[in-house]
Amino acid sequence: MKFDKPVTGGPCWTELGTNDLEGAKRFYTDLFGWLPETDPRQEAGGYTVAHMGDAAVAALTPLYQESQPVAWNVSFAVADADAAARKVEEAGGTVVLGPMDVFDVGRFAVALDPTGAAFQLWQARAFPGAGLFNAPGSLGWVELATRELDRARDFYTTVFGWTVNSSEWYTQWGIGGEDFGGMTDMGDRFPPEVPPHWMPYFAVTDVDATVQVAVAAGGSVLAEPMSMGSVRRIGVLRDPQGAAFGVYAEGDRA
């Protein structure tokens, strides 16, 4: 990710919806060294913010609806959540929740793109989003997996104005050419029942060591560590409750 703070149109936050909040706290603390802090207010519903030092890096939350899957979600920063929600619908997406206020910290909405992938809109007030990017234990990349690449490309460039850098095997999303994420074709690599989805990648110092820690803590490996040229090494994991996420290391940290 080529920026180090929330930028309008870019990913600003990621949060895990889980059916075992305490178990998730233990797992990600073991894995990344996060310091989780649960909001004690009853109306916060157990919302837990994970920190690296003083910086907020992600959230862990209970499942709020029976139909909600155990999964990581990605939020994109917008100047006006209501206007962005209208754009989503005009471009063929669906707003499934909100826009609505979250105390005094911001306004958000949950949406589906036309291919079925869920994402969130975040209009910052007191809380701008993650306070750390690209550093070990923090968000550094987001990736859309979908079976309809052209449809997704048209939708996101219309809603957010993203730039697109495409090769034969991968599409990279950017803001003004500054890449922050990508898109991959699900093809036959995913079982038919797996829906399109957004997935966060967290930076680590050593991908292989992180994978070993994840497995020892009860997680599993979805994609074994692999090198992407000489500049990046990645792996994809599943936490003990079933949520998928990626890890990566750059350069000599790979």
XYZ file of N, CA, C and O in Angstrom, residues 23-122:
400
model
N -11.730 -15.922 21.845
C -10.791 -16.764 21.110
C -10.051 -15.979 20.047
O -8.841 -16.177 19.837
N -10.748 -15.082 19.367
C -10.118 -14.254 18.341
C -9.094 -13.315 18.963
O -8.006 -13.096 18.410
N -9.419 -12.753 20.121
C -8.459 -11.888 20.812
C -7.160 -12.647 21.089
O -6.053 -12.143 20.853
N -7.279 -13.861 21.603
C -6.090 -14.648 21.929
C -5.284 -14.968 20.678
O -4.046 -14.839 20.659
N -5.961 -15.389 19.623
C -5.273 -15.800 18.401
C -4.481 -14.653 17.789
O -3.288 -14.792 17.480
N -5.126 -13.509 17.599
C -4.454 -12.403 16.925
C -3.417 -11.715 17.826
O -2.439 -11.152 17.316
N -3.618 -11.802 19.127
C -2.578 -11.314 20.032
C -1.329 -12.180 19.911
O -0.199 -11.670 19.836
N -1.518 -13.502 19.874
C -0.388 -14.411 19.687
C 0.289 -14.175 18.337
O 1.518 -14.215 18.227
N -0.529 -13.929 17.310
C -0.005 -13.846 15.953
C 0.712 -12.534 15.673
O 1.816 -12.512 15.117
N 0.078 -11.414 16.033
C 0.594 -10.103 15.652
C 1.092 -9.254 16.831
O 1.675 -8.198 16.620
N 0.814 -9.704 18.061
C 1.158 -8.886 19.207
C 0.178 -7.753 19.455
O 0.515 -6.754 20.096
N -1.049 -7.906 18.953
C -2.057 -6.873 19.151
C -2.425 -6.729 20.628
O -2.375 -7.694 21.405
N -2.827 -5.509 20.975
C -3.356 -5.219 22.304
C -4.838 -4.874 22.131
O -5.176 -3.755 21.734
N -5.749 -5.815 22.388
C -7.177 -5.571 22.181
C -7.811 -4.835 23.349
O -7.507 -5.108 24.511
N -8.693 -3.903 23.037
C -9.403 -3.132 24.061
C -10.891 -3.113 23.706
O -11.281 -2.544 22.694
N -11.701 -3.742 24.542
C -13.139 -3.832 24.285
C -13.860 -2.632 24.873
O -13.653 -2.275 26.033
N -14.713 -2.005 24.075
C -15.520 -0.874 24.533
C -16.485 -1.377 25.606
O -17.282 -2.284 25.349
N -16.435 -0.829 26.817
C -17.261 -1.352 27.903
C -18.730 -0.960 27.819
O -19.568 -1.528 28.529
N -19.067 -0.003 26.969
C -20.452 0.437 26.872
C -21.333 -0.668 26.305
O -20.978 -1.296 25.302
N -22.481 -0.892 26.928
C -23.381 -1.946 26.479
C -23.806 -1.721 25.033
O -23.902 -2.665 24.246
N -24.039 -0.451 24.684
C -24.503 -0.160 23.332
C -23.430 -0.382 22.273
O -23.723 -0.403 21.071
N -22.172 -0.568 22.703
C -21.095 -0.850 21.755
C -21.086 -2.310 21.324
O -20.412 -2.669 20.350
N -21.802 -3.155 22.049
C -21.980 -4.540 21.622
C -20.718 -5.377 21.598
O -20.614 -6.332 20.826
N -19.742 -5.058 22.440
C -18.515 -5.846 22.471
C -17.472 -5.433 21.459
O -16.462 -6.132 21.272
N -17.667 -4.299 20.794
C -16.724 -3.846 19.773
C -15.335 -3.675 20.402
O -15.161 -3.008 21.412
N -14.354 -4.315 19.786
C -13.003 -4.357 20.336
C -12.015 -3.798 19.327
O -11.972 -4.246 18.176
N -11.236 -2.834 19.743
C -10.213 -2.244 18.881
C -8.858 -2.819 19.259
O -8.482 -2.829 20.431
N -8.130 -3.301 18.251
C -6.785 -3.840 18.459
C -5.762 -2.753 18.170
O -5.892 -1.995 17.209
N -4.735 -2.685 19.021
C -3.696 -1.666 18.893
C -2.325 -2.306 18.710
O -2.054 -3.398 19.206
N -1.474 -1.588 18.007
C -0.033 -1.828 18.012
C 0.574 -0.589 18.647
O 0.544 0.492 18.046
N 1.054 -0.711 19.866
C 1.472 0.476 20.596
C 0.265 1.364 20.829
O -0.779 0.899 21.302
N 0.367 2.623 20.459
C -0.742 3.555 20.631
C -1.668 3.606 19.421
O -2.696 4.283 19.461
N -1.309 2.930 18.350
C -2.066 3.038 17.095
C -3.148 1.968 16.984
O -2.888 0.777 17.202
N -4.367 2.385 16.642
C -5.440 1.443 16.334
C -5.169 0.829 14.967
O -4.866 1.549 14.008
N -5.262 -0.500 14.872
C -4.936 -1.155 13.601
C -6.083 -1.974 13.022
O -6.127 -2.221 11.811
N -7.029 -2.432 13.841
C -8.120 -3.271 13.358
C -9.148 -3.420 14.474
O -8.918 -2.998 15.608
N -10.276 -4.028 14.138
C -11.316 -4.273 15.143
C -11.759 -5.722 15.104
O -11.698 -6.384 14.064
N -12.204 -6.201 16.245
C -12.786 -7.532 16.398
C -14.166 -7.338 17.002
O -14.312 -6.627 17.993
N -15.174 -7.961 16.408
C -16.540 -7.760 16.887
C -17.299 -9.076 16.934
O -17.025 -9.989 16.154
N -18.267 -9.186 17.850
C -19.176 -10.332 17.797
C -20.022 -10.260 16.523
O -20.122 -9.204 15.886
N -20.613 -11.372 16.166
C -21.571 -11.371 15.065
C -22.856 -10.721 15.545
O -23.375 -11.067 16.600
N -23.363 -9.775 14.761
C -24.546 -9.028 15.185
C -25.842 -9.564 14.582
O -26.928 -9.200 15.017
N -25.734 -10.423 13.570
C -26.918 -11.024 12.946
C -26.636 -12.496 12.677
O -25.484 -12.883 12.423
N -27.680 -13.322 12.709
C -27.503 -14.758 12.485
C -26.945 -15.043 11.090
O -26.205 -16.009 10.894
N -27.296 -14.205 10.129
C -26.870 -14.441 8.745
C -25.450 -13.941 8.480
O -24.889 -14.208 7.412
N -24.857 -13.246 9.439
C -23.530 -12.663 9.235
C -22.470 -13.749 9.279
O -22.391 -14.524 10.235
N -21.619 -13.846 8.269
C -20.572 -14.876 8.283
C -19.401 -14.462 9.160
O -19.177 -13.273 9.428
N -18.643 -15.434 9.622
C -17.367 -15.155 10.267
C -16.400 -14.739 9.168
O -16.076 -15.531 8.282
N -15.969 -13.492 9.196
C -15.150 -12.985 8.098
C -14.547 -11.640 8.446
O -15.066 -10.905 9.286
N -13.444 -11.321 7.770
C -12.876 -9.984 7.817
C -13.606 -9.088 6.833
O -13.978 -9.538 5.729
N -13.820 -7.836 7.209
C -14.471 -6.845 6.355
C -13.532 -5.662 6.149
O -12.713 -5.350 7.012
N -13.661 -5.006 5.010
C -12.813 -3.870 4.669
C -13.679 -2.622 4.524
O -14.735 -2.660 3.880
N -13.237 -1.517 5.132
C -13.938 -0.234 5.039
C -13.136 0.727 4.171
O -11.905 0.793 4.269
N -13.863 1.508 3.349
C -13.242 2.513 2.494
C -13.687 3.901 2.938
O -14.862 4.132 3.231
N -12.737 4.819 2.994
C -13.002 6.173 3.469
C -13.754 6.975 2.417
O -13.387 6.971 1.238
N -14.811 7.661 2.854
C -15.578 8.532 1.963
C -15.822 9.857 2.675
O -15.826 9.929 3.910
N -16.012 10.911 1.893
C -16.280 12.223 2.474
C -17.711 12.337 2.961
O -17.998 13.077 3.910
N -18.620 11.602 2.325
C -20.047 11.693 2.637
C -20.647 10.304 2.443
O -20.790 9.845 1.305
N -20.983 9.622 3.537
C -21.489 8.256 3.448
C -22.811 8.174 2.701
O -23.061 7.223 1.963
N -23.664 9.177 2.884
C -24.963 9.148 2.212
C -24.805 9.308 0.698
O -25.436 8.587 -0.083
N -23.940 10.232 0.287
C -23.695 10.417 -1.139
C -23.027 9.186 -1.735
O -23.359 8.759 -2.857
N -22.092 8.593 -0.999
C -21.415 7.395 -1.487
C -22.386 6.225 -1.606
O -22.308 5.434 -2.551
N -23.314 6.097 -0.650
C -24.307 5.032 -0.714
C -25.193 5.190 -1.949
O -25.542 4.199 -2.605
N -25.545 6.425 -2.280
C -26.334 6.647 -3.491
C -25.539 6.240 -4.734
O -26.086 5.652 -5.666
N -24.259 6.546 -4.756
C -23.404 6.156 -5.876
C -23.346 4.639 -6.021
O -23.348 4.112 -7.129
N -23.240 3.953 -4.889
C -23.212 2.492 -4.899
C -24.444 1.949 -5.608
O -24.357 1.077 -6.482
N -25.613 2.457 -5.244
C -26.850 1.955 -5.831
C -26.978 2.350 -7.294
O -27.433 1.557 -8.128
N -26.563 3.567 -7.633
C -26.620 4.002 -9.029
C -25.709 3.162 -9.926
O -25.986 2.968 -11.110
N -24.617 2.646 -9.343
C -23.658 1.859 -10.115
C -24.004 0.367 -10.144
O -23.263 -0.434 -10.715
N -25.115 -0.006 -9.515
C -25.562 -1.396 -9.563
C -25.304 -2.201 -8.311
O -25.592 -3.397 -8.265
N -24.776 -1.557 -7.262
C -24.578 -2.242 -5.993
C -25.805 -2.147 -5.107
O -26.835 -1.582 -5.495
N -25.695 -2.683 -3.910
C -26.812 -2.708 -2.966
C -26.326 -2.245 -1.595
O -25.298 -2.730 -1.106
N -27.037 -1.329 -0.984
C -26.747 -0.918 0.384
C -27.602 -1.781 1.309
O -28.826 -1.751 1.238
N -26.954 -2.549 2.176
C -27.687 -3.498 3.018
C -27.851 -3.011 4.455
O -28.668 -3.542 5.203
N -27.083 -1.966 4.830
C -27.218 -1.408 6.176
C -26.760 0.037 6.157
O -25.706 0.365 5.616
N -27.577 0.918 6.778
C -27.210 2.332 6.872
C -27.560 3.099 5.608
O -28.363 2.626 4.795
N -26.915 4.300 5.505
C -25.910 4.890 6.391
C -26.469 5.218 7.779
O -27.636 5.579 7.920
N -25.593 5.099 8.768
C -26.003 5.350 10.138
C -24.813 5.871 10.943
O -23.661 5.603 10.616
N -25.135 6.641 11.997
C -24.095 7.201 12.842
C -23.595 6.169 13.840
O -24.359 5.336 14.344
N -22.302 6.219 14.141
C -21.690 5.392 15.185
C -21.183 6.350 16.260
O -20.093 6.920 16.140
N -22.004 6.553 17.281
C -21.686 7.518 18.327
C -21.218 8.822 17.664
O -21.843 9.297 16.734
N -20.069 9.361 18.128
C -19.538 10.574 17.520
C -18.313 10.282 16.653
O -17.613 11.198 16.228
N -18.057 8.991 16.388
C -16.798 8.643 15.716
C -16.899 8.654 14.201
O -15.904 8.823 13.502
N -18.116 8.468 13.664
C -18.254 8.479 12.213
C -19.611 7.999 11.760
O -20.520 7.756 12.568
N -19.765 7.879 10.466
C -21.007 7.424 9.849
C -20.631 6.328 8.851
O -19.655 6.479 8.097
N -21.395 5.235 8.851
C -20.990 4.127 7.994
C -22.188 3.469 7.323
O -23.344 3.666 7.695
N -21.853 2.668 6.298
C -22.846 1.857 5.611
C -22.178 0.566 5.179
O -20.957 0.521 4.976
N -22.968 -0.479 5.047
C -22.502 -1.767 4.529
C -23.157 -1.985 3.172
O -24.368 -1.773 3.012
N -22.359 -2.392 2.197
C -22.866 -2.533 0.833
C -22.361 -3.820 0.198
O -21.405 -4.439 0.672
N -23.037 -4.206 -0.876
C -22.599 -5.305 -1.732
C -22.322 -4.753 -3.114
O -23.127 -3.981 -3.650
N -21.207 -5.148 -3.713
C -20.984 -4.760 -5.096
C -21.830 -5.640 -6.011
O -22.465 -6.598 -5.542
N -21.914 -5.351 -7.308
C -22.792 -6.131 -8.194
C -22.398 -7.593 -8.324
O -23.202 -8.411 -8.779
N -21.174 -7.956 -7.928
C -20.756 -9.357 -8.001
C -21.026 -10.103 -6.702
O -20.815 -11.305 -6.633
N -21.453 -9.377 -5.657
C -21.809 -10.008 -4.396
C -20.831 -9.832 -3.263
O -21.052 -10.362 -2.169
N -19.740 -9.087 -3.466
C -18.750 -8.886 -2.406
C -19.186 -7.757 -1.477
O -19.574 -6.681 -1.939
N -19.092 -8.000 -0.170
C -19.470 -6.997 0.821
C -18.287 -6.075 1.124
O -17.124 -6.490 1.110
N -18.604 -4.819 1.401
C -17.608 -3.851 1.845
C -18.319 -2.767 2.637
O -19.548 -2.724 2.682
N -17.552 -1.891 3.277
C -18.130 -0.854 4.119
C -17.651 0.527 3.695
O -16.543 0.685 3.187
N -18.510 1.502 3.913
C -18.190 2.901 3.686
C -18.005 3.565 5.045
O -18.806 3.340 5.955
N -16.957 4.384 5.167
C -16.702 5.040 6.441
C -16.484 6.535 6.246
O -15.535 6.957 5.591
